[in-house]
Short mmCIF file of C-alpha atoms and ligand atoms in Angstrom, two decimals:
data_model
loop_
_atom_site.label_atom_id
_atom_site.label_comp_id
_atom_site.label_asym_id
_atom_site.label_seq_id
_atom_site.Cartn_x
_atom_site.Cartn_y
_atom_site.Cartn_z
CA MET V 30 315.36 191.95 147.89
CA LYS V 31 316.40 193.41 144.59
CA THR V 32 313.44 195.47 143.48
CA ILE V 33 314.76 196.87 140.22
CA SER V 34 317.09 194.98 137.90
CA THR V 35 316.00 195.56 134.32
CA VAL V 36 315.44 198.56 132.04
CA THR V 37 311.72 197.78 132.10
CA ASP V 38 311.62 197.76 135.92
CA LEU V 39 313.60 200.96 136.04
CA ARG V 40 311.44 202.78 133.51
CA LYS V 41 308.28 201.76 135.34
CA PHE V 42 309.72 202.74 138.69
CA LEU V 43 310.94 206.15 137.53
CA LYS V 44 307.53 206.87 136.04
CA SER V 45 305.89 205.98 139.36
CA LYS V 46 308.13 208.63 140.95
CA ASN V 47 306.98 211.21 138.40
CA CYS V 48 310.43 211.46 136.97
CA PRO V 49 310.38 213.92 134.03
CA THR V 50 310.86 212.23 130.62
CA LEU V 51 314.04 214.16 129.87
CA ILE V 52 315.66 212.89 133.05
CA LEU V 53 314.31 209.39 132.57
CA ASN V 54 315.92 209.24 129.13
CA ASP V 55 319.15 210.66 130.51
CA ILE V 56 319.25 207.87 133.11
CA LEU V 57 318.41 205.11 130.62
CA GLU V 58 321.05 206.38 128.23
CA ALA V 59 323.70 206.21 130.96
CA ALA V 60 322.52 202.72 131.98
CA ASN V 61 323.09 201.69 128.38
CA ILE V 62 326.79 202.57 128.47
CA SER V 63 327.54 201.78 132.13
CA SER V 64 330.06 199.16 133.24
CA MET V 65 327.58 198.08 135.89
CA SER V 66 324.22 196.40 135.56
CA ILE V 67 321.00 197.98 136.84
CA GLY V 68 320.34 197.04 140.47
CA LEU V 69 318.45 198.89 143.18
CA THR V 70 316.95 197.69 146.44
CA LYS V 71 314.06 199.23 148.36
CA ASN V 72 316.30 200.89 150.92
CA VAL V 73 318.36 202.53 148.16
CA THR V 74 315.29 203.97 146.46
CA ASP V 75 313.90 204.96 149.89
CA VAL V 76 316.79 207.30 150.64
CA ILE V 77 316.71 209.09 147.30
CA ASP V 78 314.90 212.43 147.42
CA TRP V 79 312.83 212.10 144.24
CA ASN V 80 311.83 215.76 144.37
CA ASN V 81 315.47 216.78 144.16
CA ILE V 82 316.66 214.05 141.90
CA VAL V 83 319.19 216.17 140.00
CA ILE V 84 321.31 216.94 143.05
CA ASP V 85 320.56 213.85 145.13
CA PRO V 86 323.87 212.23 146.23
CA ILE V 87 322.46 208.69 146.25
CA ARG V 88 320.78 209.00 142.87
CA LYS V 89 324.16 210.08 141.47
CA GLN V 90 325.83 206.89 142.68
CA PHE V 91 323.27 204.44 141.31
CA LEU V 92 321.53 206.26 138.49
CA PRO V 93 324.00 208.59 136.81
CA PHE V 94 322.78 210.80 133.96
CA ALA V 95 324.42 210.37 130.55
CA SER V 96 324.81 214.15 130.57
CA GLU V 97 327.00 213.88 133.70
CA LEU V 98 329.46 211.39 132.20
CA GLU V 99 332.90 212.38 130.94
CA PRO V 100 335.01 210.79 128.20
CA ASN V 101 337.33 207.92 129.14
CA PRO V 102 341.02 208.87 128.87
CA PRO V 103 343.32 206.05 127.68
CA PHE V 104 344.90 205.39 131.09
CA LEU V 105 341.67 204.01 132.59
CA SER V 106 341.16 200.27 132.83
CA LEU V 107 338.47 197.89 134.08
CA ASP V 108 340.87 196.03 136.36
CA SER V 109 342.74 199.17 137.29
CA LEU V 110 344.13 197.69 140.52
CA GLY V 111 345.65 194.79 138.58
CA GLU V 112 343.86 192.21 140.72
CA LYS V 113 344.16 189.51 138.07
CA GLU V 114 347.94 189.69 138.32
CA ASN V 115 347.75 188.71 142.01
CA GLU V 116 345.13 186.03 141.52
CA ILE V 117 346.01 182.63 142.99
CA PHE V 118 342.84 180.93 141.71
CA PRO V 119 339.54 182.47 140.59
CA GLY V 120 338.48 184.77 143.39
CA LEU V 121 341.56 184.64 145.64
CA ILE V 122 343.80 187.68 145.48
CA HIS V 123 347.08 187.64 147.37
CA ARG V 124 348.81 191.00 147.09
CA TYR V 125 350.02 191.82 150.59
CA PRO V 126 352.30 189.48 152.54
CA ASN V 127 350.04 188.59 155.46
CA LYS V 128 346.47 189.10 154.26
CA VAL V 129 344.31 187.94 151.37
CA LEU V 130 341.16 189.01 149.62
CA PHE V 131 338.53 186.39 148.81
CA LEU V 132 335.80 187.27 146.34
CA PHE V 133 332.86 185.32 147.62
CA ASN V 134 330.58 185.70 144.64
CA LYS V 135 329.90 187.86 141.61
CA VAL V 136 326.63 189.51 142.49
CA CYS V 137 325.44 192.38 144.68
CA PRO V 138 321.92 193.32 145.74
CA ALA V 139 322.41 196.72 144.09
CA TYR V 140 325.09 198.02 141.74
CA CYS V 141 327.20 201.12 142.31
CA SER V 142 328.05 202.74 139.00
CA PHE V 143 331.67 203.33 140.13
CA CYS V 144 332.37 199.78 141.35
CA THR V 145 336.11 199.19 141.50
CA ARG V 146 335.63 195.55 140.57
CA SER V 147 333.55 196.27 137.49
CA TYR V 148 335.61 193.69 135.53
CA ILE V 149 333.91 190.91 137.43
CA VAL V 150 330.98 192.07 139.59
CA GLY V 151 327.45 191.71 138.28
CA PRO V 152 325.98 190.50 135.00
CA ASN V 153 327.44 191.53 131.63
CA THR V 154 326.39 194.91 130.36
CA LYS V 155 326.22 196.11 126.77
CA ASN V 156 329.60 197.73 127.24
CA VAL V 157 331.43 195.26 129.49
CA LYS V 158 331.73 191.51 129.29
CA LYS V 159 332.54 190.37 132.80
CA ASP V 160 335.12 187.83 133.86
CA LYS V 161 333.63 184.61 135.08
CA ILE V 162 334.41 182.72 138.28
CA LYS V 163 334.48 179.29 136.70
CA LEU V 164 335.16 177.02 139.69
CA PRO V 165 332.17 175.97 141.81
CA PHE V 166 332.07 177.42 145.31
CA GLU V 167 332.89 174.15 147.11
CA LEU V 168 336.10 173.74 145.09
CA ARG V 169 337.09 177.35 145.66
CA LEU V 170 336.50 176.95 149.37
CA ASN V 171 338.71 173.82 149.47
CA SER V 172 341.42 175.67 147.56
CA LEU V 173 341.17 178.64 149.92
CA ILE V 174 341.56 176.45 153.00
CA ASP V 175 344.49 174.57 151.40
CA TYR V 176 346.18 177.82 150.49
CA LEU V 177 345.79 179.29 153.97
CA THR V 178 346.96 176.03 155.55
CA PHE V 179 350.17 176.13 153.51
CA HIS V 180 350.66 179.87 154.17
CA PRO V 181 350.33 180.23 157.96
CA ASN V 182 351.85 183.72 157.70
CA ILE V 183 348.45 184.87 156.39
CA LYS V 184 346.61 186.18 159.43
CA ASP V 185 343.67 187.98 157.85
CA VAL V 186 341.05 187.11 155.23
CA LEU V 187 338.94 189.88 153.76
CA ILE V 188 335.80 188.53 152.15
CA SER V 189 334.45 190.92 149.60
CA GLY V 190 332.58 190.86 146.42
CA GLY V 191 330.22 190.50 145.04
CA ASP V 192 328.36 190.89 148.30
CA LEU V 193 328.26 188.02 150.74
CA VAL V 194 325.08 189.22 152.41
CA PHE V 195 323.23 188.29 149.25
CA ALA V 196 324.53 184.69 149.24
CA LYS V 197 323.01 181.44 150.48
CA THR V 198 323.28 181.37 154.28
CA ASN V 199 324.51 177.76 154.38
CA LEU V 200 327.48 178.69 152.15
CA ILE V 201 328.37 181.57 154.47
CA ASP V 202 328.15 179.22 157.42
CA ASP V 203 330.40 176.65 155.63
CA LEU V 204 332.96 179.31 154.81
CA LEU V 205 333.13 180.64 158.38
CA ASN V 206 333.21 177.13 159.87
CA ARG V 207 336.13 176.13 157.68
CA LEU V 208 338.05 179.38 158.20
CA GLY V 209 337.47 179.17 161.95
CA GLU V 210 339.29 175.84 162.08
CA LEU V 211 342.55 177.39 160.88
CA LYS V 212 344.95 177.83 163.80
CA SER V 213 346.98 180.53 162.03
CA LEU V 214 344.16 182.99 161.29
CA ARG V 215 343.58 185.99 163.59
CA SER V 216 341.05 188.02 161.61
CA ILE V 217 338.12 187.51 159.26
CA ARG V 218 336.59 190.61 157.73
CA ILE V 219 333.42 190.88 155.70
CA GLY V 220 333.33 193.76 153.24
CA THR V 221 329.73 194.56 152.44
CA ARG V 222 327.25 197.23 151.49
CA GLY V 223 324.49 195.05 152.94
CA LEU V 224 323.81 197.28 155.94
CA PHE V 225 322.54 199.87 153.48
CA PHE V 226 321.26 197.61 150.66
CA LEU V 227 319.51 194.92 152.70
CA PRO V 228 319.01 196.13 156.27
CA ASP V 229 316.28 193.49 156.78
CA PHE V 230 318.97 190.80 156.74
CA PHE V 231 320.24 192.21 160.04
CA GLU V 232 316.95 191.85 161.86
CA LYS V 233 317.44 189.59 164.83
CA SER V 234 315.10 186.91 163.52
CA HIS V 235 316.77 186.69 160.10
CA PRO V 236 318.76 183.46 159.35
CA PHE V 237 321.72 185.54 158.16
CA TYR V 238 321.83 187.45 161.45
CA LYS V 239 321.62 184.23 163.43
CA ILE V 240 324.66 182.85 161.61
CA LEU V 241 326.62 186.00 162.40
CA GLU V 242 325.63 185.74 166.06
CA LYS V 243 326.70 182.10 166.23
CA GLN V 244 329.93 182.55 164.29
CA PHE V 245 331.03 185.60 166.26
CA LEU V 246 331.10 183.52 169.46
CA ILE V 247 332.80 180.52 167.84
CA LEU V 248 335.47 182.73 166.27
CA LYS V 249 335.96 184.72 169.46
CA ASN V 250 336.74 181.51 171.33
CA ARG V 251 339.35 180.75 168.71
CA ARG V 252 340.94 184.21 169.07
CA ILE V 253 339.82 185.30 165.62
CA GLU V 254 338.44 188.80 165.31
CA PHE V 255 335.30 188.68 163.18
CA SER V 256 334.59 192.18 161.89
CA PHE V 257 332.69 194.04 159.19
CA GLN V 258 333.77 196.66 156.68
CA SER V 259 330.83 198.75 155.64
CA HIS V 260 330.67 201.06 152.65
CA PHE V 261 328.77 204.26 153.30
CA ASN V 262 329.50 207.25 151.08
CA HIS V 263 326.95 209.75 152.35
CA ARG V 264 325.16 210.32 155.62
CA ASN V 265 321.75 209.91 153.94
CA GLU V 266 322.60 206.22 153.43
CA ILE V 267 322.33 205.75 157.19
CA ASN V 268 318.56 206.11 157.45
CA ASP V 269 316.49 204.48 160.21
CA SER V 270 316.63 201.06 158.53
CA SER V 271 320.41 201.09 158.04
CA PHE V 272 320.85 202.44 161.56
CA SER V 273 318.83 199.62 163.03
CA ALA V 274 320.86 197.07 161.01
CA ILE V 275 324.09 198.63 162.32
CA LYS V 276 322.77 198.63 165.87
CA ASN V 277 321.85 194.94 165.74
CA LEU V 278 325.23 194.01 164.30
CA ARG V 279 327.01 196.02 166.99
CA GLU V 280 324.92 194.29 169.65
CA ILE V 281 326.51 190.97 168.67
CA GLY V 282 329.83 192.64 169.46
CA ILE V 283 330.98 192.92 165.85
CA THR V 284 333.29 195.84 165.10
CA ILE V 285 332.38 197.81 161.98
CA ARG V 286 334.90 199.88 160.08
CA ASN V 287 333.73 202.00 157.19
CA GLN V 288 335.22 202.58 153.77
CA THR V 289 334.12 205.56 151.73
CA VAL V 290 334.88 206.25 148.10
CA LEU V 291 335.53 209.93 147.50
CA LEU V 292 333.06 210.85 144.76
CA ARG V 293 332.98 214.23 143.11
CA GLY V 294 329.53 215.77 143.41
CA VAL V 295 328.51 213.23 146.05
CA ASN V 296 330.77 213.68 149.06
CA SER V 297 333.84 215.59 147.90
CA ASN V 298 333.52 218.59 150.18
CA PHE V 299 334.37 219.17 153.82
CA GLN V 300 330.84 219.67 155.12
CA THR V 301 329.43 216.51 153.51
CA LEU V 302 332.36 214.35 154.59
CA LYS V 303 332.27 215.78 158.09
CA GLU V 304 328.55 214.97 158.39
CA LEU V 305 329.17 211.44 157.14
CA ILE V 306 331.98 210.86 159.63
CA GLU V 307 329.90 212.30 162.47
CA LYS V 308 327.03 210.02 161.54
CA LEU V 309 329.38 207.00 161.39
CA ILE V 310 330.82 207.78 164.82
CA ASP V 311 327.33 208.31 166.19
CA SER V 312 326.36 204.90 164.77
CA ASN V 313 329.34 203.24 166.46
CA ILE V 314 331.22 202.66 163.22
CA THR V 315 334.92 203.47 162.92
CA PRO V 316 335.74 205.63 159.88
CA TYR V 317 338.55 203.57 158.34
CA TYR V 318 339.40 204.65 154.79
CA ILE V 319 338.47 207.40 152.37
CA TYR V 320 339.51 206.18 148.94
CA GLN V 321 340.75 208.18 146.05
CA MET V 322 338.47 206.93 143.27
CA ASP V 323 340.10 204.28 141.08
CA MET V 324 341.04 204.87 137.45
CA ILE V 325 338.19 202.83 135.98
CA PRO V 326 336.20 203.64 132.83
CA ASN V 327 332.63 204.95 132.62
CA ALA V 328 332.74 206.73 135.98
CA GLU V 329 335.29 209.42 135.18
CA HIS V 330 333.03 212.27 136.31
CA PHE V 331 333.37 211.02 139.90
CA ARG V 332 337.15 211.34 140.14
CA THR V 333 338.72 214.17 142.10
CA SER V 334 342.27 215.29 141.52
CA ILE V 335 344.96 214.26 143.99
CA GLU V 336 345.34 217.94 145.00
CA GLU V 337 341.64 218.18 145.85
CA THR V 338 341.79 215.01 147.92
CA ILE V 339 344.85 216.11 149.85
CA ALA V 340 343.33 219.54 150.49
CA LEU V 341 340.20 217.85 151.83
CA SER V 342 342.17 215.49 154.05
CA LYS V 343 343.96 218.41 155.69
CA ASN V 344 340.66 219.70 157.09
CA PHE V 345 340.45 216.61 159.25
CA THR V 346 343.78 216.91 161.01
CA GLY V 347 342.93 216.54 164.68
CA TYR V 348 339.26 217.20 164.05
CA PHE V 349 338.06 213.88 165.48
CA THR V 350 339.79 211.52 167.90
CA GLY V 351 342.76 209.88 166.22
CA PHE V 352 341.08 206.48 166.03
CA ASN V 353 338.05 208.05 164.35
CA THR V 354 340.07 209.97 161.78
CA PRO V 355 339.89 208.14 158.45
CA LYS V 356 342.99 207.59 156.34
CA PHE V 357 342.83 209.15 152.89
CA VAL V 358 344.33 206.52 150.61
CA VAL V 359 344.86 205.75 146.98
CA ASP V 360 344.87 202.12 145.94
CA LEU V 361 347.70 202.30 143.45
CA PRO V 362 346.97 201.14 139.92
CA ASN V 363 348.60 197.87 138.81
CA GLY V 364 348.91 196.38 142.26
CA GLY V 365 350.91 198.89 144.25
CA GLY V 366 348.47 198.58 147.11
CA LYS V 367 346.81 201.14 149.36
CA THR V 368 348.93 204.07 150.33
CA ASN V 369 348.45 207.47 151.90
CA VAL V 370 347.34 209.91 149.11
CA ASN V 371 349.94 212.47 150.06
CA SER V 372 352.84 210.02 150.08
CA TYR V 373 353.69 210.53 146.39
CA GLU V 374 357.30 210.99 145.28
CA LYS V 375 356.63 213.72 142.74
CA PHE V 376 354.28 215.06 140.11
CA ASP V 377 355.49 214.16 136.63
CA GLU V 378 354.84 217.18 134.39
CA LYS V 379 355.32 215.20 131.21
CA SER V 380 352.73 212.49 131.80
CA ARG V 381 350.78 214.71 134.22
CA ALA V 382 350.64 211.89 136.74
CA TYR V 383 351.53 211.53 140.39
CA ILE V 384 354.35 209.06 140.92
CA TYR V 385 354.16 206.73 143.89
CA LYS V 386 356.40 203.96 145.12
CA SER V 387 355.38 200.86 147.00
CA SER V 388 357.19 198.38 149.20
CA LEU V 389 355.15 195.65 147.49
CA LYS V 390 357.15 196.14 144.26
CA PRO V 391 360.18 198.28 145.12
CA ASN V 392 361.45 198.54 141.55
CA THR V 393 358.22 199.74 139.99
CA VAL V 394 356.82 203.26 139.80
CA PHE V 395 353.07 203.64 140.07
CA LYS V 396 351.29 206.42 138.25
CA TYR V 397 348.01 207.91 139.31
CA TYR V 398 346.70 210.26 136.61
CA ASN V 399 344.56 213.20 137.54
CA PRO V 400 341.29 213.49 135.67
CA VAL V 401 341.88 215.33 132.40
CA ARG V 402 339.63 218.23 133.35
CA ASN V 403 341.93 219.00 136.28
CA THR V 404 345.42 218.53 134.92
CA LYS V 405 345.75 222.18 133.93
CA THR V 406 345.05 223.39 137.40
CA HIS V 407 348.06 221.74 139.00
C1 PLP C 519 342.29 196.26 150.44
C2 PLP C 519 342.83 194.91 150.33
C3 PLP C 519 343.13 194.15 151.47
C4 PLP C 519 342.89 194.67 152.88
O1 PLP C 519 343.66 195.80 153.11
P1 PLP C 519 343.59 196.63 154.49
O2 PLP C 519 344.37 197.84 154.18
O3 PLP C 519 344.22 195.77 155.53
O4 PLP C 519 342.17 196.91 154.79
C5 PLP C 519 343.67 192.89 151.28
N1 PLP C 519 343.94 192.41 150.03
C6 PLP C 519 343.68 193.14 148.93
C7 PLP C 519 344.02 192.56 147.60
C8 PLP C 519 343.11 194.40 149.04
O5 PLP C 519 342.83 195.11 147.94
S1 SF4 C 520 328.52 196.96 146.65
FE1 SF4 C 520 330.77 196.96 146.32
S2 SF4 C 520 331.11 195.22 144.94
FE2 SF4 C 520 328.92 195.66 144.86
S3 SF4 C 520 328.65 197.07 143.14
FE3 SF4 C 520 328.94 198.36 144.95
S4 SF4 C 520 331.14 198.79 145.02
FE4 SF4 C 520 330.85 197.01 143.63
#
């Protein structure tokens, strides 16, 4: 389970890995100002190369150094996607006409320092007081079912988090039972980093796995596609344990589509992305999205410029089969939705932002600002 969740745990663990004091202090200093709480599982610490900690792409995602961080420009915001504006009740976000996002819970087994939902996911940190989900789960589940019953145009429910894999198995079973009874639904997706964080949960004897096995068949008989959306950012995250978790999930018949966040210094070059995509394909996972990093605070060093992202995406034209070629998207700030990164209308010299439009709100312009370090290079 979660092996490291406090400063004391982290300090002790880093010492056991012979982490030099200077680096240890750099990590603890960053943890002190992070939007995300400390959280690491065994499989996360297993894939970090402790002898090359400075350049390790997994270390960078979970244990940033204070010396790597960059200042927060004023256009960043904790709820940069404007999810609260589309909230129907705590944890249900209805932005697109025919699909909804349900936030199952608030916690994850490990915490990514660049989490897009840092306004709500995980415990409070010194820097960020998190939103609460005040309604109890049973009430939220009833409200979800009511809402979907009265909106039969909604065909797809994406369950994300907070990570569902970490939740009580009977609650997961309840949720899937209730959703499966809806005649209008055609797709249930689980967005999770569990295949990497908690691969043990996908062992065939695990209660969580057994529920997936059972529910897949029930849902299949009701013509509902039950699929997973994984989140792998680097090929090293697919070690033997993750691979075996993926394999077991695929053996049920569950389709897995992967979402990657483009992170500067982690995966923002052709070779690294290519290796990740190859590894995904080899693991029987469909590369689905590569996300332009959201405009959230305290993770600014990870953002690439839109030009860099577009340049990267061009390398992949026709490189893999069409269905294995990921879409490079930006989830537009303030609720514009996901759109192709290169679909912008223009670059606004004055605000130094890319201007996008969206069919979700036809009369609004959406601005994605390049990181400050890059604006001069446009
Ligand atoms: C990403 C997202 C979805 C699912 O979008 P797809 O592009 O179909 O994967 C649904 N609702 C919200 C609010 C989202 O952010
Ligand atoms: S697993 Fe997803 S929800 Fe959880 S901290 Fe990472 S990015 Fe956020």
